[in-house]
mmCIF file of C-alpha atoms in Angstrom:
data_model
loop_
_atom_site.group_PDB
_atom_site.id
_atom_site.type_symbol
_atom_site.label_atom_id
_atom_site.label_comp_id
_atom_site.label_asym_id
_atom_site.label_seq_id
_atom_site.Cartn_x
_atom_site.Cartn_y
_atom_site.Cartn_z
ATOM 1 C CA MET A 1 124.343 125.214 24.541
ATOM 2 C CA SER A 2 123.847 122.463 21.981
ATOM 3 C CA ASP A 3 123.287 123.036 18.280
ATOM 4 C CA LEU A 4 119.929 122.706 16.574
ATOM 5 C CA SER A 5 119.502 119.348 14.871
ATOM 6 C CA PRO A 6 119.133 119.491 11.060
ATOM 7 C CA ASP A 7 116.432 116.797 11.460
ATOM 8 C CA ASP A 8 114.375 118.703 14.023
ATOM 9 C CA ILE A 9 110.757 117.972 13.113
ATOM 10 C CA VAL A 10 109.259 121.142 14.574
ATOM 11 C CA ILE A 11 111.788 123.471 12.930
ATOM 12 C CA THR A 12 111.502 121.666 9.582
ATOM 13 C CA GLN A 13 107.698 121.681 9.716
ATOM 14 C CA ALA A 14 107.639 125.408 10.524
ATOM 15 C CA GLY A 15 109.850 126.082 7.498
ATOM 16 C CA ILE A 16 112.484 128.019 9.443
ATOM 17 C CA GLY A 17 115.384 128.851 7.143
ATOM 18 C CA ALA A 18 119.122 128.627 7.803
ATOM 19 C CA GLY A 19 119.449 132.202 9.022
ATOM 20 C CA GLY A 20 117.345 135.014 10.369
ATOM 21 C CA SER A 21 115.900 136.171 13.666
ATOM 22 C CA VAL A 22 113.640 133.167 14.314
ATOM 23 C CA ARG A 23 116.521 130.730 13.825
ATOM 24 C CA GLU A 24 118.586 132.875 16.174
ATOM 25 C CA ALA A 25 115.910 132.725 18.890
ATOM 26 C CA LEU A 26 115.657 128.947 18.435
ATOM 27 C CA GLU A 27 119.431 128.603 18.817
ATOM 28 C CA GLY A 28 119.044 130.207 22.239
ATOM 29 C CA ARG A 29 116.621 127.425 23.158
ATOM 30 C CA ALA A 30 118.428 124.546 21.418
ATOM 31 C CA ASP A 31 118.157 122.455 24.593
ATOM 32 C CA ILE A 32 114.372 122.786 24.580
ATOM 33 C CA MET A 33 114.140 121.885 20.903
ATOM 34 C CA ALA A 34 116.240 118.757 21.509
ATOM 35 C CA MET A 35 113.986 117.789 24.424
ATOM 36 C CA THR A 36 110.922 118.420 22.258
ATOM 37 C CA GLN A 37 112.307 115.966 19.718
ATOM 38 C CA ALA A 38 112.926 113.439 22.533
ATOM 39 C CA THR A 39 109.294 113.698 23.670
ATOM 40 C CA HIS A 40 108.150 113.093 20.074
ATOM 41 C CA ASP A 41 110.154 109.888 19.989
ATOM 42 C CA ALA A 42 108.868 108.788 23.422
ATOM 43 C CA ALA A 43 105.227 109.395 22.489
ATOM 44 C CA LEU A 44 105.388 107.939 18.959
ATOM 45 C CA LYS A 45 108.026 105.221 19.137
ATOM 46 C CA PRO A 46 108.483 104.129 22.754
ATOM 47 C CA GLY A 47 110.591 101.029 23.474
ATOM 48 C CA ASP A 48 107.656 99.598 25.414
ATOM 49 C CA ALA A 49 104.517 100.607 23.505
ATOM 50 C CA GLY A 50 102.155 98.893 25.973
ATOM 51 C CA GLY A 51 98.706 98.358 24.439
ATOM 52 C CA LEU A 52 99.049 101.209 21.944
ATOM 53 C CA SER A 53 101.201 100.083 19.000
ATOM 54 C CA HIS A 54 103.553 102.334 17.032
ATOM 55 C CA GLY A 55 101.174 102.039 14.081
ATOM 56 C CA GLU A 56 98.160 103.146 16.125
ATOM 57 C CA ARG A 57 100.133 106.037 17.580
ATOM 58 C CA ALA A 58 101.188 107.246 14.119
ATOM 59 C CA ALA A 59 97.632 106.882 12.773
ATOM 60 C CA LEU A 60 96.200 108.849 15.713
ATOM 61 C CA ALA A 61 98.878 111.519 15.287
ATOM 62 C CA ALA A 62 98.005 111.942 11.600
ATOM 63 C CA ARG A 63 94.343 112.185 12.585
ATOM 64 C CA VAL A 64 95.006 114.879 15.214
ATOM 65 C CA ALA A 65 97.177 116.850 12.780
ATOM 66 C CA ARG A 66 94.297 116.778 10.283
ATOM 67 C CA LEU A 67 91.772 117.810 12.935
ATOM 68 C CA ASN A 68 94.043 120.829 13.433
ATOM 69 C CA GLU A 69 94.255 121.480 9.697
ATOM 70 C CA ASP A 70 97.975 120.757 9.509
ATOM 71 C CA GLU A 71 98.313 118.542 6.415
ATOM 72 C CA THR A 72 102.088 118.854 6.287
ATOM 73 C CA LEU A 73 102.423 117.447 9.781
ATOM 74 C CA ALA A 74 99.851 114.771 8.935
ATOM 75 C CA ALA A 75 102.109 113.725 6.045
ATOM 76 C CA HIS A 76 105.001 113.251 8.506
ATOM 77 C CA TYR A 77 102.849 110.926 10.595
ATOM 78 C CA MET A 78 101.564 109.063 7.534
ATOM 79 C CA THR A 79 105.215 108.261 6.775
ATOM 80 C CA LEU A 80 105.650 106.911 10.319
ATOM 81 C CA LEU A 81 102.443 104.923 9.852
ATOM 82 C CA GLU A 82 103.776 103.373 6.669
ATOM 83 C CA GLU A 83 107.106 102.550 8.319
ATOM 84 C CA SER A 84 105.275 100.774 11.151
ATOM 85 C CA GLY A 85 103.810 98.216 8.753
ATOM 86 C CA ALA A 86 100.381 98.559 10.395
ATOM 87 C CA ASP A 87 97.394 96.793 8.822
ATOM 88 C CA GLU A 88 94.493 98.507 7.052
ATOM 89 C CA ALA A 89 92.230 98.616 10.104
ATOM 90 C CA ILE A 90 94.863 100.642 11.968
ATOM 91 C CA ALA A 91 95.693 102.840 8.972
ATOM 92 C CA ALA A 92 91.983 103.727 8.687
ATOM 93 C CA MET A 93 92.199 105.468 12.087
ATOM 94 C CA ALA A 94 94.221 108.262 10.474
ATOM 95 C CA ASP A 95 91.094 109.477 8.660
ATOM 96 C CA PRO A 96 89.018 111.814 10.899
ATOM 97 C CA ALA A 97 85.840 110.541 9.169
ATOM 98 C CA HIS A 98 86.534 106.975 10.332
ATOM 99 C CA ASP A 99 84.819 106.078 13.628
ATOM 100 C CA GLY A 100 86.129 102.585 14.343
ATOM 101 C CA GLU A 101 83.443 100.744 12.382
ATOM 102 C CA GLY A 102 81.935 98.800 15.241
ATOM 103 C CA ASN A 103 85.233 97.811 16.860
ATOM 104 C CA ALA A 104 84.530 98.915 20.459
ATOM 105 C CA ARG A 105 88.155 99.458 21.458
ATOM 106 C CA ARG A 106 89.068 101.521 18.394
ATOM 107 C CA ALA A 107 85.807 103.464 18.513
ATOM 108 C CA ALA A 108 86.493 104.448 22.145
ATOM 109 C CA ILE A 109 90.083 105.468 21.373
ATOM 110 C CA LEU A 110 88.978 107.582 18.405
ATOM 111 C CA ALA A 111 86.134 109.298 20.278
ATOM 112 C CA TYR A 112 88.470 110.158 23.157
ATOM 113 C CA THR A 113 91.208 111.380 20.824
ATOM 114 C CA ASP A 114 88.830 113.635 18.887
ATOM 115 C CA LEU A 115 87.425 115.173 22.067
ATOM 116 C CA VAL A 116 90.747 115.679 23.873
ATOM 117 C CA SER A 117 92.518 117.097 20.833
ATOM 118 C CA THR A 118 89.870 119.663 19.932
ATOM 119 C CA HIS A 119 87.679 120.273 23.017
ATOM 120 C CA PRO A 120 89.674 119.269 26.104
ATOM 121 C CA ARG A 121 87.587 121.587 28.285
ATOM 122 C CA ASP A 122 84.515 119.401 27.642
ATOM 123 C CA THR A 123 86.012 116.159 28.940
ATOM 124 C CA THR A 124 84.252 114.587 31.917
ATOM 125 C CA PRO A 125 84.874 111.568 34.185
ATOM 126 C CA GLU A 126 82.530 109.573 31.898
ATOM 127 C CA ASP A 127 84.974 109.898 28.987
ATOM 128 C CA VAL A 128 87.646 108.041 30.947
ATOM 129 C CA GLU A 129 85.036 105.504 32.096
ATOM 130 C CA ALA A 130 84.106 104.877 28.447
ATOM 131 C CA LEU A 131 87.716 103.894 27.717
ATOM 132 C CA LYS A 132 87.758 101.541 30.702
ATOM 133 C CA SER A 133 84.446 99.981 29.578
ATOM 134 C CA ALA A 134 86.010 99.330 26.168
ATOM 135 C CA GLY A 135 88.678 97.260 27.926
ATOM 136 C CA ILE A 136 91.504 99.795 27.795
ATOM 137 C CA SER A 137 93.846 99.548 30.780
ATOM 138 C CA ASP A 138 94.660 102.466 33.051
ATOM 139 C CA ALA A 139 98.259 102.482 31.829
ATOM 140 C CA ASP A 140 97.093 102.646 28.204
ATOM 141 C CA ILE A 141 94.683 105.481 29.050
ATOM 142 C CA VAL A 142 97.698 107.434 30.326
ATOM 143 C CA ARG A 143 99.702 106.535 27.182
ATOM 144 C CA LEU A 144 96.834 107.690 24.962
ATOM 145 C CA SER A 145 96.475 110.932 26.923
ATOM 146 C CA GLU A 146 100.209 111.643 26.722
ATOM 147 C CA LEU A 147 100.155 111.103 22.964
ATOM 148 C CA ASN A 148 97.260 113.528 22.573
ATOM 149 C CA ALA A 149 98.808 116.006 24.954
ATOM 150 C CA PHE A 150 102.198 115.913 23.222
ATOM 151 C CA LEU A 151 100.553 116.477 19.825
ATOM 152 C CA ALA A 152 98.648 119.506 21.142
ATOM 153 C CA TYR A 153 102.003 120.951 22.214
ATOM 154 C CA GLN A 154 103.869 120.113 19.017
ATOM 155 C CA ILE A 155 101.147 121.418 16.697
ATOM 156 C CA ARG A 156 101.025 124.716 18.601
ATOM 157 C CA VAL A 157 104.787 125.250 18.645
ATOM 158 C CA ILE A 158 104.836 124.726 14.874
ATOM 159 C CA ALA A 159 101.900 127.116 14.349
ATOM 160 C CA GLY A 160 103.516 129.759 16.558
ATOM 161 C CA LEU A 161 106.865 129.508 14.767
ATOM 162 C CA LYS A 162 105.136 129.904 11.403
ATOM 163 C CA LEU A 163 103.561 133.139 12.649
ATOM 164 C CA MET A 164 106.950 134.357 13.912
ATOM 165 C CA ARG A 165 108.470 133.601 10.530
ATOM 166 C CA ALA A 166 105.656 135.361 8.678
ATOM 167 C CA THR A 167 106.060 138.568 10.688
ATOM 168 C CA ALA A 168 109.856 138.558 11.118
ATOM 169 C CA MET B 1 83.399 113.621 51.328
ATOM 170 C CA SER B 2 84.975 115.721 48.640
ATOM 171 C CA THR B 3 83.508 118.076 46.062
ATOM 172 C CA ILE B 4 84.705 118.654 42.498
ATOM 173 C CA ILE B 5 85.265 122.348 41.859
ATOM 174 C CA HIS B 6 84.404 123.974 38.545
ATOM 175 C CA GLU B 7 85.153 127.655 39.179
ATOM 176 C CA PHE B 8 88.586 129.241 38.751
ATOM 177 C CA THR B 9 90.384 129.999 41.994
ATOM 178 C CA THR B 10 93.886 130.837 43.184
ATOM 179 C CA LYS B 11 93.450 128.425 46.097
ATOM 180 C CA ILE B 12 95.152 125.220 44.980
ATOM 181 C CA PRO B 13 92.761 122.246 45.128
ATOM 182 C CA VAL B 14 93.561 118.570 45.639
ATOM 183 C CA TRP B 15 93.916 116.568 42.410
ATOM 184 C CA ARG B 16 91.978 113.285 42.467
ATOM 185 C CA PRO B 17 92.979 110.828 39.727
ATOM 186 C CA ARG B 18 90.444 109.045 37.496
ATOM 187 C CA VAL B 19 92.928 106.238 36.768
ATOM 188 C CA GLN B 20 95.157 104.187 39.037
ATOM 189 C CA PRO B 21 98.463 105.825 40.057
ATOM 190 C CA VAL B 22 101.541 103.580 40.057
ATOM 191 C CA ARG B 23 102.170 102.177 43.538
ATOM 192 C CA LEU B 24 105.611 103.110 44.793
ATOM 193 C CA ASP B 25 106.180 99.650 46.303
ATOM 194 C CA GLU B 26 105.455 98.094 42.899
ATOM 195 C CA ALA B 27 107.347 100.638 40.768
ATOM 196 C CA THR B 28 110.029 99.427 38.353
ATOM 197 C CA PRO B 29 113.599 100.783 38.626
ATOM 198 C CA GLU B 30 112.906 102.894 35.502
ATOM 199 C CA GLN B 31 109.798 104.377 37.114
ATOM 200 C CA LEU B 32 111.637 105.110 40.358
ATOM 201 C CA ASP B 33 114.350 106.838 38.362
ATOM 202 C CA ALA B 34 111.809 108.976 36.457
ATOM 203 C CA LEU B 35 110.015 109.796 39.718
ATOM 204 C CA LYS B 36 113.351 110.857 41.289
ATOM 205 C CA VAL B 37 112.537 108.752 44.317
ATOM 206 C CA THR B 38 115.390 108.621 46.800
ATOM 207 C CA PRO B 39 115.440 107.252 50.346
ATOM 208 C CA SER B 40 115.165 110.810 51.637
ATOM 209 C CA ASN B 41 112.424 111.813 49.196
ATOM 210 C CA THR B 42 109.553 109.336 49.028
ATOM 211 C CA LYS B 43 106.740 111.854 48.759
ATOM 212 C CA VAL B 44 105.453 111.796 45.180
ATOM 213 C CA SER B 45 102.188 113.386 44.048
ATOM 214 C CA ASP B 46 99.332 111.267 42.687
ATOM 215 C CA TYR B 47 99.602 113.219 39.437
ATOM 216 C CA VAL B 48 103.210 112.180 38.860
ATOM 217 C CA LEU B 49 102.394 108.616 39.946
ATOM 218 C CA VAL B 50 99.608 108.518 37.334
ATOM 219 C CA LEU B 51 102.014 109.766 34.665
ATOM 220 C CA ALA B 52 104.521 107.068 35.669
ATOM 221 C CA ASN B 53 102.188 104.660 33.839
ATOM 222 C CA ASP B 54 103.882 106.031 30.700
ATOM 223 C CA VAL B 55 107.385 106.229 32.081
ATOM 224 C CA GLU B 56 109.209 106.850 28.791
ATOM 225 C CA THR B 57 107.255 110.045 28.168
ATOM 226 C CA LEU B 58 107.439 111.165 31.811
ATOM 227 C CA LYS B 59 111.217 110.805 31.818
ATOM 228 C CA VAL B 60 111.711 113.260 28.954
ATOM 229 C CA ARG B 61 108.756 115.507 29.659
ATOM 230 C CA THR B 62 109.777 116.592 33.172
ATOM 231 C CA PRO B 63 113.064 118.256 32.090
ATOM 232 C CA LEU B 64 111.266 119.820 29.104
ATOM 233 C CA PHE B 65 108.628 121.311 31.398
ATOM 234 C CA ASN B 66 111.242 122.729 33.767
ATOM 235 C CA ALA B 67 113.325 124.185 30.928
ATOM 236 C CA ILE B 68 110.349 125.945 29.331
ATOM 237 C CA MET B 69 109.087 127.418 32.596
ATOM 238 C CA TYR B 70 112.342 128.157 34.430
ATOM 239 C CA ASN B 71 115.311 128.410 32.022
ATOM 240 C CA ARG B 72 117.299 131.615 32.248
ATOM 241 C CA GLY B 73 116.954 134.450 29.760
ATOM 242 C CA GLY B 74 114.088 135.156 27.409
ATOM 243 C CA MET B 75 110.667 136.007 28.768
ATOM 244 C CA GLY B 76 110.343 136.676 32.485
ATOM 245 C CA ARG B 77 108.996 133.955 34.762
ATOM 246 C CA ALA B 78 105.794 135.790 35.674
ATOM 247 C CA GLU B 79 104.926 136.281 32.000
ATOM 248 C CA ARG B 80 105.430 132.562 31.349
ATOM 249 C CA GLU B 81 102.940 131.933 34.175
ATOM 250 C CA LEU B 82 100.517 134.385 32.545
ATOM 251 C CA SER B 83 100.811 132.410 29.327
ATOM 252 C CA ALA B 84 100.178 129.143 31.228
ATOM 253 C CA VAL B 85 97.048 130.649 32.762
ATOM 254 C CA GLY B 86 95.807 131.762 29.316
ATOM 255 C CA ALA B 87 95.949 128.162 28.108
ATOM 256 C CA SER B 88 94.470 126.760 31.316
ATOM 257 C CA VAL B 89 91.495 129.133 31.188
ATOM 258 C CA VAL B 90 90.679 128.094 27.605
ATOM 259 C CA ASN B 91 91.017 124.414 28.442
ATOM 260 C CA ARG B 92 89.111 124.873 31.702
ATOM 261 C CA CYS B 93 91.861 123.203 33.716
ATOM 262 C CA VAL B 94 90.882 124.567 37.122
ATOM 263 C CA TYR B 95 93.810 122.858 38.849
ATOM 264 C CA CYS B 96 96.491 124.196 36.431
ATOM 265 C CA ALA B 97 94.930 127.667 36.493
ATOM 266 C CA ALA B 98 95.032 127.710 40.307
ATOM 267 C CA VAL B 99 98.673 126.624 40.515
ATOM 268 C CA HIS B 100 99.940 129.057 37.894
ATOM 269 C CA ALA B 101 97.748 132.001 38.858
ATOM 270 C CA SER B 102 99.018 131.714 42.419
ATOM 271 C CA ARG B 103 102.634 131.532 41.158
ATOM 272 C CA TYR B 104 102.010 134.643 39.069
ATOM 273 C CA ASN B 105 100.645 136.416 42.124
ATOM 274 C CA GLN B 106 103.631 135.372 44.237
ATOM 275 C CA LEU B 107 106.108 136.551 41.600
ATOM 276 C CA THR B 108 104.424 139.895 40.898
ATOM 277 C CA LYS B 109 102.839 140.662 44.299
ATOM 278 C CA ASP B 110 99.842 141.782 42.236
ATOM 279 C CA GLU B 111 96.576 139.871 42.479
ATOM 280 C CA GLN B 112 94.554 142.156 40.213
ATOM 281 C CA VAL B 113 95.655 140.670 36.901
ATOM 282 C CA MET B 114 94.497 137.152 37.791
ATOM 283 C CA GLU B 115 91.331 138.480 39.368
ATOM 284 C CA ALA B 116 90.501 140.344 36.154
ATOM 285 C CA ILE B 117 91.239 137.261 34.024
ATOM 286 C CA PHE B 118 89.139 134.927 36.175
ATOM 287 C CA THR B 119 86.241 137.402 36.161
ATOM 288 C CA ASP B 120 86.296 138.757 32.608
ATOM 289 C CA GLY B 121 88.331 136.243 30.566
ATOM 290 C CA GLU B 122 89.332 137.690 27.199
ATOM 291 C CA GLU B 123 87.694 141.028 28.105
ATOM 292 C CA ALA B 124 89.969 141.472 31.134
ATOM 293 C CA GLU B 125 91.439 144.961 31.467
ATOM 294 C CA LEU B 126 95.193 144.490 31.284
ATOM 295 C CA ASP B 127 98.057 146.683 30.152
ATOM 296 C CA GLU B 128 99.089 146.443 26.489
ATOM 297 C CA ARG B 129 101.896 143.938 27.012
ATOM 298 C CA GLN B 130 99.939 141.691 29.392
ATOM 299 C CA LYS B 131 96.947 141.747 27.081
ATOM 300 C CA ALA B 132 98.987 140.848 23.999
ATOM 301 C CA ILE B 133 100.588 137.915 25.856
ATOM 302 C CA PHE B 134 97.339 136.672 27.390
ATOM 303 C CA LEU B 135 95.313 136.905 24.173
ATOM 304 C CA PHE B 136 97.986 135.175 22.100
ATOM 305 C CA ALA B 137 98.091 132.289 24.610
ATOM 306 C CA VAL B 138 94.283 132.102 24.568
ATOM 307 C CA LYS B 139 94.017 132.002 20.776
ATOM 308 C CA LEU B 140 96.828 129.511 20.245
ATOM 309 C CA SER B 141 95.186 127.311 22.881
ATOM 310 C CA LYS B 142 91.689 127.401 21.357
ATOM 311 C CA ALA B 143 92.992 126.189 18.007
ATOM 312 C CA PRO B 144 96.319 126.927 16.330
ATOM 313 C CA SER B 145 94.464 128.522 13.395
ATOM 314 C CA GLU B 146 92.832 131.081 15.753
ATOM 315 C CA ALA B 147 96.199 132.754 16.353
ATOM 316 C CA ARG B 148 96.857 135.058 13.423
ATOM 317 C CA GLU B 149 99.536 137.360 12.135
ATOM 318 C CA GLU B 150 97.811 140.367 13.722
ATOM 319 C CA ASP B 151 98.071 138.674 17.149
ATOM 320 C CA MET B 152 101.782 138.119 16.550
ATOM 321 C CA GLN B 153 102.084 141.723 15.411
ATOM 322 C CA ALA B 154 100.392 142.865 18.642
ATOM 323 C CA LEU B 155 103.184 141.136 20.553
ATOM 324 C CA ARG B 156 105.832 142.902 18.519
ATOM 325 C CA ASP B 157 104.018 146.240 18.897
ATOM 326 C CA ALA B 158 103.920 145.698 22.677
ATOM 327 C CA GLY B 159 107.730 145.452 22.582
ATOM 328 C CA LEU B 160 108.304 141.709 22.877
ATOM 329 C CA ARG B 161 111.609 140.530 21.398
ATOM 330 C CA ASP B 162 111.950 137.320 19.362
ATOM 331 C CA ASP B 163 113.387 135.364 22.293
ATOM 332 C CA GLU B 164 110.453 136.429 24.456
ATOM 333 C CA ILE B 165 107.901 135.524 21.789
ATOM 334 C CA LEU B 166 109.489 132.093 21.427
ATOM 335 C CA ASP B 167 109.174 131.525 25.187
ATOM 336 C CA LEU B 168 105.538 132.604 25.009
ATOM 337 C CA ILE B 169 104.825 130.100 22.222
ATOM 338 C CA LEU B 170 106.604 127.363 24.176
ATOM 339 C CA SER B 171 104.867 128.017 27.501
ATOM 340 C CA ALA B 172 101.370 128.389 26.009
ATOM 341 C CA SER B 173 101.888 125.208 23.962
ATOM 342 C CA LEU B 174 103.287 123.361 26.976
ATOM 343 C CA PHE B 175 100.020 123.979 28.779
ATOM 344 C CA GLY B 176 98.127 122.584 25.817
ATOM 345 C CA TRP B 177 99.988 119.469 26.921
ATOM 346 C CA ALA B 178 99.678 119.814 30.718
ATOM 347 C CA ASN B 179 95.970 120.721 30.627
ATOM 348 C CA ARG B 180 95.209 117.631 28.553
ATOM 349 C CA LEU B 181 96.672 115.479 31.322
ATOM 350 C CA MET B 182 95.483 117.283 34.441
ATOM 351 C CA HIS B 183 91.985 118.046 33.215
ATOM 352 C CA THR B 184 91.289 114.694 31.556
ATOM 353 C CA LEU B 185 92.954 112.240 33.963
ATOM 354 C CA GLY B 186 91.651 113.669 37.222
ATOM 355 C CA ASP B 187 89.422 116.128 39.071
ATOM 356 C CA PRO B 188 90.227 119.168 41.212
ATOM 357 C CA VAL B 189 88.509 118.648 44.554
ATOM 358 C CA VAL B 190 88.183 120.245 47.960
ATOM 359 C CA GLU B 191 88.081 117.779 50.830
#
């Protein structure tokens, strides 16, 4: 069994203290928490980002965190966004009210992200076709889906841990 | 001719991708490594070949998935499957629901729980512990804010320990991930 990392994003975000029953349970799953951190890094800062830059990934992550009413997590992703040195057009994607402002590629990415993050059950084959029509490659569609899917996981683990902490 | 299915079933459908899977004969060494392709094992599902388009995530996600669903200790395997089904029902991932409902049935030799869930959803008649697990997975899946302290308390009242509750959170959340791939990148079909 490995130890929990002091920099673990999920544990930090959930506000789990140094001792107590929740920390103890997490120590029993230290391997899973380390792997969770590794998937964060792969989805947000991959070595080969393909057609979805680190800046865009961080902006989308902040947006999804906000759509899920998690401002603290959004702040983490805004820091990543800043570190990426992305331009203003990319930074604007972090605001859920922003719709791409006529840029077809960004508009398609944002519409897909909003739908998949909040109403995945309503996705249809046409939603994937819309991404293709906007010139997004199949590989980038998979990258975008993995980013969304990872965030859904991370946001829920954090929310669940907060509830554990509150009722411990 | 194949038909897309929209109703929940325990009969596992075929998954038909909406995007191009990676071709094995064109795969990079990194992709082959992530796919665990060996000379004696060249059969890889279309789903995994689609995910190989994002090989860095696939490489770390596969061991995470296996650890959350199969690691020793904590919540029992069948209950992790129940949690996976709760998420898959909310997200309408017919393929994931079929796979994990049938695993639940195999593990428990009891088909009534899945039948009740597929027929009545959140109103399904389950025992206290099953109901607390299923409803927590459902609420966390709908939106994290839907799961409340009283739902967590229901788990504790039903006798779940902290290590079991953590496994429930992990498995329900993991299917927030899996459903968003399976249900958005392909269709469940019968040939």
